[in-house]
mmCIF file of C-alpha atoms in Angstrom:
data_model
loop_
_atom_site.group_PDB
_atom_site.id
_atom_site.type_symbol
_atom_site.label_atom_id
_atom_site.label_comp_id
_atom_site.label_asym_id
_atom_site.label_seq_id
_atom_site.Cartn_x
_atom_site.Cartn_y
_atom_site.Cartn_z
ATOM 1 C CA UNK A 1 41.444 -21.097 14.031
ATOM 2 C CA UNK A 2 40.552 -18.090 11.276
ATOM 3 C CA UNK A 3 38.084 -21.462 9.605
ATOM 4 C CA UNK A 4 36.691 -21.046 13.191
ATOM 5 C CA UNK A 5 36.410 -17.471 13.445
ATOM 6 C CA UNK A 6 34.088 -16.279 10.327
ATOM 7 C CA UNK A 7 31.467 -18.556 10.655
ATOM 8 C CA UNK A 8 30.877 -16.974 14.274
ATOM 9 C CA UNK A 9 30.699 -13.266 13.280
ATOM 10 C CA UNK A 10 28.956 -14.133 10.142
ATOM 11 C CA UNK A 11 26.072 -15.831 12.325
ATOM 12 C CA UNK A 12 26.049 -13.499 14.606
ATOM 13 C CA UNK A 13 26.233 -9.546 15.064
ATOM 14 C CA UNK A 14 26.539 -7.976 18.068
ATOM 15 C CA UNK A 15 25.048 -4.146 18.343
ATOM 16 C CA UNK A 16 25.449 -3.031 21.836
ATOM 17 C CA UNK A 17 22.534 -4.539 23.443
ATOM 18 C CA UNK A 18 21.014 -6.029 21.059
ATOM 19 C CA UNK A 19 21.850 -9.404 19.159
ATOM 20 C CA UNK A 20 21.560 -9.883 15.457
ATOM 21 C CA UNK A 21 21.496 -13.019 13.818
ATOM 22 C CA UNK A 22 23.055 -13.849 10.032
ATOM 23 C CA UNK A 23 20.713 -16.685 9.055
ATOM 24 C CA UNK A 24 20.616 -17.629 6.288
ATOM 25 C CA UNK A 25 19.392 -21.120 7.392
ATOM 26 C CA UNK A 26 16.410 -20.179 8.763
ATOM 27 C CA UNK A 27 15.830 -18.500 5.684
ATOM 28 C CA UNK A 28 16.272 -21.606 4.204
ATOM 29 C CA UNK A 29 13.230 -23.661 6.462
ATOM 30 C CA UNK A 30 10.913 -20.382 6.389
ATOM 31 C CA UNK A 31 12.017 -19.331 2.688
ATOM 32 C CA UNK A 32 7.928 -20.344 1.018
ATOM 33 C CA UNK A 33 6.481 -19.441 3.921
ATOM 34 C CA UNK A 34 7.799 -16.292 3.875
ATOM 35 C CA UNK A 35 7.204 -15.429 0.576
ATOM 36 C CA UNK A 36 3.340 -15.920 0.561
ATOM 37 C CA UNK A 37 3.568 -13.551 3.942
ATOM 38 C CA UNK A 38 5.452 -11.380 2.502
ATOM 39 C CA UNK A 39 3.667 -12.107 -1.099
ATOM 40 C CA UNK A 40 0.012 -10.954 1.177
ATOM 41 C CA UNK A 41 1.912 -7.933 2.667
ATOM 42 C CA UNK A 42 3.690 -6.605 -1.007
ATOM 43 C CA UNK A 43 -0.277 -6.180 -2.681
ATOM 44 C CA UNK A 44 -1.572 -4.656 -0.096
ATOM 45 C CA UNK A 45 1.275 -1.826 -0.189
ATOM 46 C CA UNK A 46 1.509 -1.943 -4.097
ATOM 47 C CA UNK A 47 -2.799 -1.247 -4.519
ATOM 48 C CA UNK A 48 -1.742 1.785 -2.232
ATOM 49 C CA UNK A 49 1.165 2.351 -4.303
ATOM 50 C CA UNK A 50 -1.113 2.795 -7.544
ATOM 51 C CA UNK A 51 -2.738 5.649 -5.913
ATOM 52 C CA UNK A 52 1.120 7.460 -5.027
ATOM 53 C CA UNK A 53 1.501 6.536 -8.710
ATOM 54 C CA UNK A 54 -1.488 7.542 -10.729
ATOM 55 C CA UNK A 55 -1.462 11.042 -8.570
ATOM 56 C CA UNK A 56 1.746 11.232 -9.094
ATOM 57 C CA UNK A 57 1.774 10.668 -12.723
ATOM 58 C CA UNK A 58 -0.810 13.142 -14.028
ATOM 59 C CA UNK A 59 0.173 15.733 -11.504
ATOM 60 C CA UNK A 60 3.534 15.397 -11.055
ATOM 61 C CA UNK A 61 2.447 15.483 -7.597
ATOM 62 C CA UNK A 62 3.603 13.356 -4.775
ATOM 63 C CA UNK A 63 0.335 13.305 -2.127
ATOM 64 C CA UNK A 64 1.511 12.514 0.859
ATOM 65 C CA UNK A 65 -2.108 12.674 1.731
ATOM 66 C CA UNK A 66 -2.735 9.126 0.768
ATOM 67 C CA UNK A 67 -1.308 7.773 3.483
ATOM 68 C CA UNK A 68 -4.692 8.848 5.294
ATOM 69 C CA UNK A 69 -7.272 8.614 2.522
ATOM 70 C CA UNK A 70 -5.912 4.889 3.930
ATOM 71 C CA UNK A 71 -6.391 4.616 7.250
ATOM 72 C CA UNK A 72 -10.485 6.552 6.726
ATOM 73 C CA UNK A 73 -11.288 3.022 4.861
ATOM 74 C CA UNK A 74 -9.902 1.240 7.412
ATOM 75 C CA UNK A 75 -11.572 2.953 9.725
ATOM 76 C CA UNK A 76 -14.667 2.790 7.858
ATOM 77 C CA UNK A 77 -13.993 -1.016 7.510
ATOM 78 C CA UNK A 78 -14.077 -0.945 11.828
ATOM 79 C CA UNK A 79 -17.523 1.031 12.019
ATOM 80 C CA UNK A 80 -19.784 -1.626 9.591
ATOM 81 C CA UNK A 81 -17.825 -5.093 10.888
ATOM 82 C CA UNK A 82 -18.556 -3.186 14.748
ATOM 83 C CA UNK A 83 -21.988 -2.483 13.543
ATOM 84 C CA UNK A 84 -22.434 -5.793 11.724
ATOM 85 C CA UNK A 85 -21.044 -7.702 15.733
ATOM 86 C CA UNK A 86 -17.361 -8.345 14.409
ATOM 87 C CA UNK A 87 -15.163 -8.580 17.698
ATOM 88 C CA UNK A 88 -12.258 -10.439 18.578
ATOM 89 C CA UNK A 89 -13.427 -13.356 17.776
ATOM 90 C CA UNK A 90 -13.990 -15.153 14.201
ATOM 91 C CA UNK A 91 -18.351 -15.597 14.074
ATOM 92 C CA UNK A 92 -19.905 -18.188 14.045
ATOM 93 C CA UNK A 93 -21.899 -17.616 9.808
ATOM 94 C CA UNK A 94 -23.080 -19.462 7.008
ATOM 95 C CA UNK A 95 -19.808 -19.035 4.681
ATOM 96 C CA UNK A 96 -22.367 -16.338 2.256
ATOM 97 C CA UNK A 97 -23.165 -14.337 5.114
ATOM 98 C CA UNK A 98 -19.603 -13.661 5.703
ATOM 99 C CA UNK A 99 -19.286 -12.795 2.274
ATOM 100 C CA UNK A 100 -21.909 -10.405 2.497
ATOM 101 C CA UNK A 101 -20.146 -9.270 5.322
ATOM 102 C CA UNK A 102 -16.813 -8.232 3.329
ATOM 103 C CA UNK A 103 -18.297 -7.064 0.334
ATOM 104 C CA UNK A 104 -20.570 -4.462 2.305
ATOM 105 C CA UNK A 105 -17.326 -3.605 4.737
ATOM 106 C CA UNK A 106 -15.712 -3.558 1.314
ATOM 107 C CA UNK A 107 -18.109 -0.639 -1.078
ATOM 108 C CA UNK A 108 -18.611 1.849 2.796
ATOM 109 C CA UNK A 109 -14.469 1.211 2.946
ATOM 110 C CA UNK A 110 -13.919 2.381 -1.140
ATOM 111 C CA UNK A 111 -16.911 5.526 -0.655
ATOM 112 C CA UNK A 112 -15.002 6.735 2.258
ATOM 113 C CA UNK A 113 -11.475 6.405 0.637
ATOM 114 C CA UNK A 114 -12.505 8.124 -2.377
ATOM 115 C CA UNK A 115 -14.663 10.805 -1.076
ATOM 116 C CA UNK A 116 -11.229 11.087 0.907
ATOM 117 C CA UNK A 117 -9.124 11.811 -1.715
ATOM 118 C CA UNK A 118 -12.220 14.143 -3.628
ATOM 119 C CA UNK A 119 -12.302 16.380 -0.604
ATOM 120 C CA UNK A 120 -8.201 16.609 -0.753
ATOM 121 C CA UNK A 121 -8.122 17.338 -3.964
ATOM 122 C CA UNK A 122 -10.589 19.594 -4.271
ATOM 123 C CA UNK A 123 -10.229 21.376 -0.966
ATOM 124 C CA UNK A 124 -6.426 21.343 -0.878
ATOM 125 C CA UNK A 125 -5.002 20.443 -3.968
ATOM 126 C CA UNK A 126 -7.792 22.565 -6.196
ATOM 127 C CA UNK A 127 -6.888 26.451 -4.927
ATOM 128 C CA UNK A 128 -3.090 25.692 -5.522
ATOM 129 C CA UNK A 129 -3.385 24.858 -9.660
ATOM 130 C CA UNK A 130 -5.817 28.162 -10.035
ATOM 131 C CA UNK A 131 -3.137 30.098 -8.650
ATOM 132 C CA UNK A 132 -0.241 28.205 -10.044
ATOM 133 C CA UNK A 133 1.628 27.848 -7.221
ATOM 134 C CA UNK A 134 5.277 26.743 -7.153
ATOM 135 C CA UNK A 135 5.984 22.383 -6.783
ATOM 136 C CA UNK A 136 6.933 23.059 -2.974
ATOM 137 C CA UNK A 137 3.489 24.610 -2.327
ATOM 138 C CA UNK A 138 2.140 21.406 -3.042
ATOM 139 C CA UNK A 139 4.028 19.202 -1.451
ATOM 140 C CA UNK A 140 4.141 21.355 1.500
ATOM 141 C CA UNK A 141 0.693 21.407 1.698
ATOM 142 C CA UNK A 142 0.448 18.211 1.135
ATOM 143 C CA UNK A 143 2.278 16.867 4.190
ATOM 144 C CA UNK A 144 0.382 19.671 6.013
ATOM 145 C CA UNK A 145 -2.741 17.487 5.042
ATOM 146 C CA UNK A 146 -1.748 14.520 5.910
ATOM 147 C CA UNK A 147 -1.139 15.895 9.753
ATOM 148 C CA UNK A 148 -3.968 17.413 9.670
ATOM 149 C CA UNK A 149 -6.207 13.916 8.783
ATOM 150 C CA UNK A 150 -3.877 12.124 11.163
ATOM 151 C CA UNK A 151 -5.075 14.312 14.435
ATOM 152 C CA UNK A 152 -7.985 15.388 13.195
ATOM 153 C CA UNK A 153 -8.526 11.548 13.724
ATOM 154 C CA UNK A 154 -6.646 11.392 16.479
ATOM 155 C CA UNK A 155 -8.856 13.699 18.817
ATOM 156 C CA UNK A 156 -12.070 12.243 17.394
ATOM 157 C CA UNK A 157 -10.745 8.340 18.245
ATOM 158 C CA UNK A 158 -7.557 9.172 20.861
ATOM 159 C CA UNK A 159 -4.666 7.470 20.467
ATOM 160 C CA UNK A 160 -5.201 3.947 20.869
ATOM 161 C CA UNK A 161 -5.843 1.174 18.422
ATOM 162 C CA UNK A 162 -9.038 0.136 18.119
ATOM 163 C CA UNK A 163 -10.382 -2.963 18.650
ATOM 164 C CA UNK A 164 -9.547 -6.078 17.037
ATOM 165 C CA UNK A 165 -12.099 -7.240 14.216
ATOM 166 C CA UNK A 166 -11.026 -10.713 13.045
ATOM 167 C CA UNK A 167 -12.915 -11.722 9.957
ATOM 168 C CA UNK A 168 -13.737 -14.494 9.527
ATOM 169 C CA UNK A 169 -10.921 -18.303 10.520
ATOM 170 C CA UNK A 170 -7.862 -18.693 8.235
ATOM 171 C CA UNK A 171 -8.442 -22.240 7.472
ATOM 172 C CA UNK A 172 -5.883 -24.172 5.517
ATOM 173 C CA UNK A 173 -6.065 -24.781 1.427
ATOM 174 C CA UNK A 174 -3.377 -26.254 -0.362
ATOM 175 C CA UNK A 175 0.387 -27.070 1.022
ATOM 176 C CA UNK A 176 3.305 -25.639 -1.050
ATOM 177 C CA UNK A 177 6.699 -27.128 -0.724
ATOM 178 C CA UNK A 178 5.625 -28.115 3.407
ATOM 179 C CA UNK A 179 4.534 -24.413 3.604
ATOM 180 C CA UNK A 180 0.437 -24.160 4.188
ATOM 181 C CA UNK A 181 -1.217 -21.499 1.915
ATOM 182 C CA UNK A 182 -4.536 -20.952 4.113
ATOM 183 C CA UNK A 183 -7.399 -19.341 3.283
ATOM 184 C CA UNK A 184 -6.794 -15.067 4.555
ATOM 185 C CA UNK A 185 -3.352 -15.371 2.686
ATOM 186 C CA UNK A 186 -5.132 -16.629 -0.842
ATOM 187 C CA UNK A 187 -8.129 -14.075 -0.906
ATOM 188 C CA UNK A 188 -6.162 -11.073 -0.317
ATOM 189 C CA UNK A 189 -2.974 -12.012 -3.081
ATOM 190 C CA UNK A 190 -5.876 -12.943 -5.912
ATOM 191 C CA UNK A 191 -8.179 -9.917 -4.699
ATOM 192 C CA UNK A 192 -5.750 -7.781 -4.936
ATOM 193 C CA UNK A 193 -3.857 -9.158 -8.555
ATOM 194 C CA UNK A 194 -7.260 -8.691 -9.381
ATOM 195 C CA UNK A 195 -7.945 -5.386 -9.111
ATOM 196 C CA UNK A 196 -4.293 -4.618 -10.179
ATOM 197 C CA UNK A 197 -4.546 -6.447 -12.992
ATOM 198 C CA UNK A 198 -8.310 -4.411 -13.631
ATOM 199 C CA UNK A 199 -6.387 -1.301 -12.898
ATOM 200 C CA UNK A 200 -3.844 -1.697 -15.432
ATOM 201 C CA UNK A 201 -6.349 -2.696 -18.400
ATOM 202 C CA UNK A 202 -8.135 0.104 -17.064
ATOM 203 C CA UNK A 203 -6.048 2.750 -17.694
ATOM 204 C CA UNK A 204 -4.833 1.127 -21.246
ATOM 205 C CA UNK A 205 -7.072 0.322 -22.516
ATOM 206 C CA UNK A 206 -10.354 2.297 -21.679
ATOM 207 C CA UNK A 207 -11.140 5.580 -22.758
ATOM 208 C CA UNK A 208 -10.662 7.643 -19.394
ATOM 209 C CA UNK A 209 -7.866 5.698 -19.353
ATOM 210 C CA UNK A 210 -6.374 6.878 -22.521
ATOM 211 C CA UNK A 211 -7.100 10.603 -21.139
ATOM 212 C CA UNK A 212 -5.548 10.221 -18.328
ATOM 213 C CA UNK A 213 -2.281 9.124 -20.315
ATOM 214 C CA UNK A 214 -3.129 11.873 -22.234
ATOM 215 C CA UNK A 215 -2.852 14.602 -19.436
ATOM 216 C CA UNK A 216 -0.025 12.547 -17.664
ATOM 217 C CA UNK A 217 2.576 13.181 -21.094
ATOM 218 C CA UNK A 218 1.182 16.547 -21.823
ATOM 219 C CA UNK A 219 -1.598 18.003 -20.274
ATOM 220 C CA UNK A 220 -1.645 21.438 -22.649
ATOM 221 C CA UNK A 221 -1.999 19.189 -25.633
ATOM 222 C CA UNK A 222 -4.715 17.143 -23.908
ATOM 223 C CA UNK A 223 -6.560 19.960 -23.477
ATOM 224 C CA UNK A 224 -6.394 21.301 -26.537
ATOM 225 C CA UNK A 225 -7.468 17.592 -27.650
ATOM 226 C CA UNK A 226 -11.082 17.828 -26.287
ATOM 227 C CA UNK A 227 -9.567 15.909 -22.930
ATOM 228 C CA UNK A 228 -11.617 17.724 -19.882
ATOM 229 C CA UNK A 229 -8.474 17.956 -17.781
ATOM 230 C CA UNK A 230 -10.683 18.537 -14.500
ATOM 231 C CA UNK A 231 -12.417 15.787 -15.184
ATOM 232 C CA UNK A 232 -8.930 13.250 -15.175
ATOM 233 C CA UNK A 233 -7.790 14.869 -11.934
ATOM 234 C CA UNK A 234 -10.608 14.142 -10.133
ATOM 235 C CA UNK A 235 -11.429 10.253 -11.502
ATOM 236 C CA UNK A 236 -7.273 9.510 -10.927
ATOM 237 C CA UNK A 237 -7.840 11.208 -7.938
ATOM 238 C CA UNK A 238 -11.433 8.385 -7.595
ATOM 239 C CA UNK A 239 -9.402 5.593 -8.353
ATOM 240 C CA UNK A 240 -6.426 6.170 -6.480
ATOM 241 C CA UNK A 241 -9.158 5.957 -3.300
ATOM 242 C CA UNK A 242 -11.233 2.893 -4.558
ATOM 243 C CA UNK A 243 -7.781 0.936 -4.192
ATOM 244 C CA UNK A 244 -7.212 2.143 -1.023
ATOM 245 C CA UNK A 245 -10.572 1.794 0.842
ATOM 246 C CA UNK A 246 -9.986 -2.142 -1.048
ATOM 247 C CA UNK A 247 -6.099 -2.392 0.596
ATOM 248 C CA UNK A 248 -8.006 -1.157 4.109
ATOM 249 C CA UNK A 249 -9.793 -4.189 3.432
ATOM 250 C CA UNK A 250 -6.734 -6.199 3.671
ATOM 251 C CA UNK A 251 -4.614 -4.728 5.907
ATOM 252 C CA UNK A 252 -7.551 -4.892 8.782
ATOM 253 C CA UNK A 253 -8.006 -8.507 7.315
ATOM 254 C CA UNK A 254 -4.304 -9.117 7.724
ATOM 255 C CA UNK A 255 -3.712 -7.179 11.041
ATOM 256 C CA UNK A 256 -7.209 -7.190 13.109
ATOM 257 C CA UNK A 257 -6.239 -4.467 15.229
ATOM 258 C CA UNK A 258 -4.137 -2.165 13.074
ATOM 259 C CA UNK A 259 -6.960 0.213 12.780
ATOM 260 C CA UNK A 260 -5.236 3.621 14.141
ATOM 261 C CA UNK A 261 -5.131 6.832 13.708
ATOM 262 C CA UNK A 262 -1.487 6.832 12.801
ATOM 263 C CA UNK A 263 -2.142 3.843 10.747
ATOM 264 C CA UNK A 264 -1.380 5.029 7.526
ATOM 265 C CA UNK A 265 1.775 6.484 7.895
ATOM 266 C CA UNK A 266 4.591 3.605 7.850
ATOM 267 C CA UNK A 267 2.201 2.106 5.446
ATOM 268 C CA UNK A 268 2.297 4.717 3.357
ATOM 269 C CA UNK A 269 5.788 5.358 3.991
ATOM 270 C CA UNK A 270 6.346 1.752 2.579
ATOM 271 C CA UNK A 271 3.822 2.375 -0.299
ATOM 272 C CA UNK A 272 5.570 5.457 -1.321
ATOM 273 C CA UNK A 273 9.207 3.533 -2.010
ATOM 274 C CA UNK A 274 7.498 0.750 -3.583
ATOM 275 C CA UNK A 275 5.778 3.049 -5.914
ATOM 276 C CA UNK A 276 9.478 5.087 -6.523
ATOM 277 C CA UNK A 277 11.456 1.097 -6.302
ATOM 278 C CA UNK A 278 9.028 0.157 -9.772
ATOM 279 C CA UNK A 279 8.944 3.776 -11.120
ATOM 280 C CA UNK A 280 6.733 6.090 -9.864
ATOM 281 C CA UNK A 281 4.082 6.939 -12.457
ATOM 282 C CA UNK A 282 4.404 3.637 -13.500
ATOM 283 C CA UNK A 283 1.382 1.405 -12.821
ATOM 284 C CA UNK A 284 2.790 -1.950 -13.819
ATOM 285 C CA UNK A 285 5.645 -0.491 -11.237
ATOM 286 C CA UNK A 286 4.347 0.110 -8.448
ATOM 287 C CA UNK A 287 2.849 -3.635 -8.664
ATOM 288 C CA UNK A 288 6.363 -5.166 -8.523
ATOM 289 C CA UNK A 289 7.468 -2.787 -6.730
ATOM 290 C CA UNK A 290 4.719 -3.144 -4.030
ATOM 291 C CA UNK A 291 5.510 -7.156 -3.985
ATOM 292 C CA UNK A 292 9.400 -6.552 -3.515
ATOM 293 C CA UNK A 293 8.882 -4.100 -0.474
ATOM 294 C CA UNK A 294 7.294 -6.910 1.141
ATOM 295 C CA UNK A 295 9.069 -9.454 -0.286
ATOM 296 C CA UNK A 296 12.075 -8.234 0.241
ATOM 297 C CA UNK A 297 11.473 -6.872 4.396
ATOM 298 C CA UNK A 298 10.141 -10.544 5.194
ATOM 299 C CA UNK A 299 13.213 -12.167 3.587
ATOM 300 C CA UNK A 300 14.553 -9.155 5.658
ATOM 301 C CA UNK A 301 13.046 -10.130 9.355
ATOM 302 C CA UNK A 302 13.723 -14.084 8.536
ATOM 303 C CA UNK A 303 17.059 -13.566 7.889
ATOM 304 C CA UNK A 304 17.825 -11.408 11.052
ATOM 305 C CA UNK A 305 16.341 -12.434 13.469
ATOM 306 C CA UNK A 306 13.894 -10.027 14.451
ATOM 307 C CA UNK A 307 11.001 -7.700 12.931
ATOM 308 C CA UNK A 308 12.111 -4.842 13.440
ATOM 309 C CA UNK A 309 14.754 -4.892 10.213
ATOM 310 C CA UNK A 310 11.951 -5.380 8.105
ATOM 311 C CA UNK A 311 11.699 -1.722 7.413
ATOM 312 C CA UNK A 312 15.445 -1.216 7.526
ATOM 313 C CA UNK A 313 16.136 -3.995 5.057
ATOM 314 C CA UNK A 314 13.239 -2.716 2.501
ATOM 315 C CA UNK A 315 13.765 0.938 2.296
ATOM 316 C CA UNK A 316 17.793 -0.179 2.270
ATOM 317 C CA UNK A 317 17.411 -2.226 -0.994
ATOM 318 C CA UNK A 318 15.717 1.091 -2.358
ATOM 319 C CA UNK A 319 18.938 3.242 -1.453
ATOM 320 C CA UNK A 320 21.264 0.225 -3.118
ATOM 321 C CA UNK A 321 18.461 0.551 -6.448
ATOM 322 C CA UNK A 322 18.001 3.560 -7.119
ATOM 323 C CA UNK A 323 21.861 4.757 -6.857
ATOM 324 C CA UNK A 324 22.291 2.393 -9.488
ATOM 325 C CA UNK A 325 18.760 2.805 -11.558
ATOM 326 C CA UNK A 326 17.017 6.527 -10.884
ATOM 327 C CA UNK A 327 14.163 6.111 -12.291
ATOM 328 C CA UNK A 328 13.319 3.105 -10.656
ATOM 329 C CA UNK A 329 12.821 -0.279 -11.832
ATOM 330 C CA UNK A 330 10.667 -0.020 -14.677
ATOM 331 C CA UNK A 331 11.018 3.444 -14.935
ATOM 332 C CA UNK A 332 8.674 4.189 -18.170
ATOM 333 C CA UNK A 333 6.011 7.121 -17.271
ATOM 334 C CA UNK A 334 2.347 7.636 -17.548
ATOM 335 C CA UNK A 335 2.371 9.386 -19.929
ATOM 336 C CA UNK A 336 4.519 6.968 -21.563
ATOM 337 C CA UNK A 337 3.073 4.436 -21.444
ATOM 338 C CA UNK A 338 1.117 1.817 -24.151
ATOM 339 C CA UNK A 339 -1.951 0.357 -24.847
#
């Protein structure tokens, strides 16, 4: 009797009016599909998480306005592709024409996000640094700037999502254990990984990267050694904006109707969680955390039978990891990283 009841309790749990299925078989059957879809979303989270972790590494500041830097890039993608006559259906264009249009949208998104990042830093954070304001003032300002940008977009574009834009029709590329990997997933994952590696190598090997790590480790000593602290700070925000702009293109590619005034909030929270999970202030930690958040969320929704559980599972794992290892998985800060 007991052996008959226990599997039933494990497979299905009832909470109020909602059935939660705990279906291990479904996860096993959809494992590879969930994995590649999770890596696709995780790559986007990781790119945004890099912006959070770089700014924190240099300024010890959680830039909550970074989610709005990202959504400004999404609007840049939307307006560019709309002007190029993209719509809900994929355009019938030659391969190189589509590539050229996407590169143009990427450039516009990067410029828009980087410009917004610079404006946020110059208008909101620089005056506070000059006045040597307490950390709490920076935190409150970051939240205020986030809402200010969000509701400026709301006033301008309204509450509804923008019309869906389909960039190209995904085509099967190859098969992994019966799971088809399409061109959209491949483009997002490969391009994001290239950007991640390039950012990591830039921070570790370039002269500007050494300056970023020096300011992150000891800003006063770095200044005495000839490092221009203000230049490093603005460069850090620009890099974060560039990565957010690239993430915006991939996000709209994955979610064609995802451009909305509040669209950056949940993604920004996930990206921040990814930065914390990997080790806030650690570049490689942000990359690892983003991919893990994407994977865990996807596995969770398949296991529990509903996409509503994606965020719950991801944040539950984050909490559990931080209980065991509060500094995150990789732990070391940007200032302590070695070339």
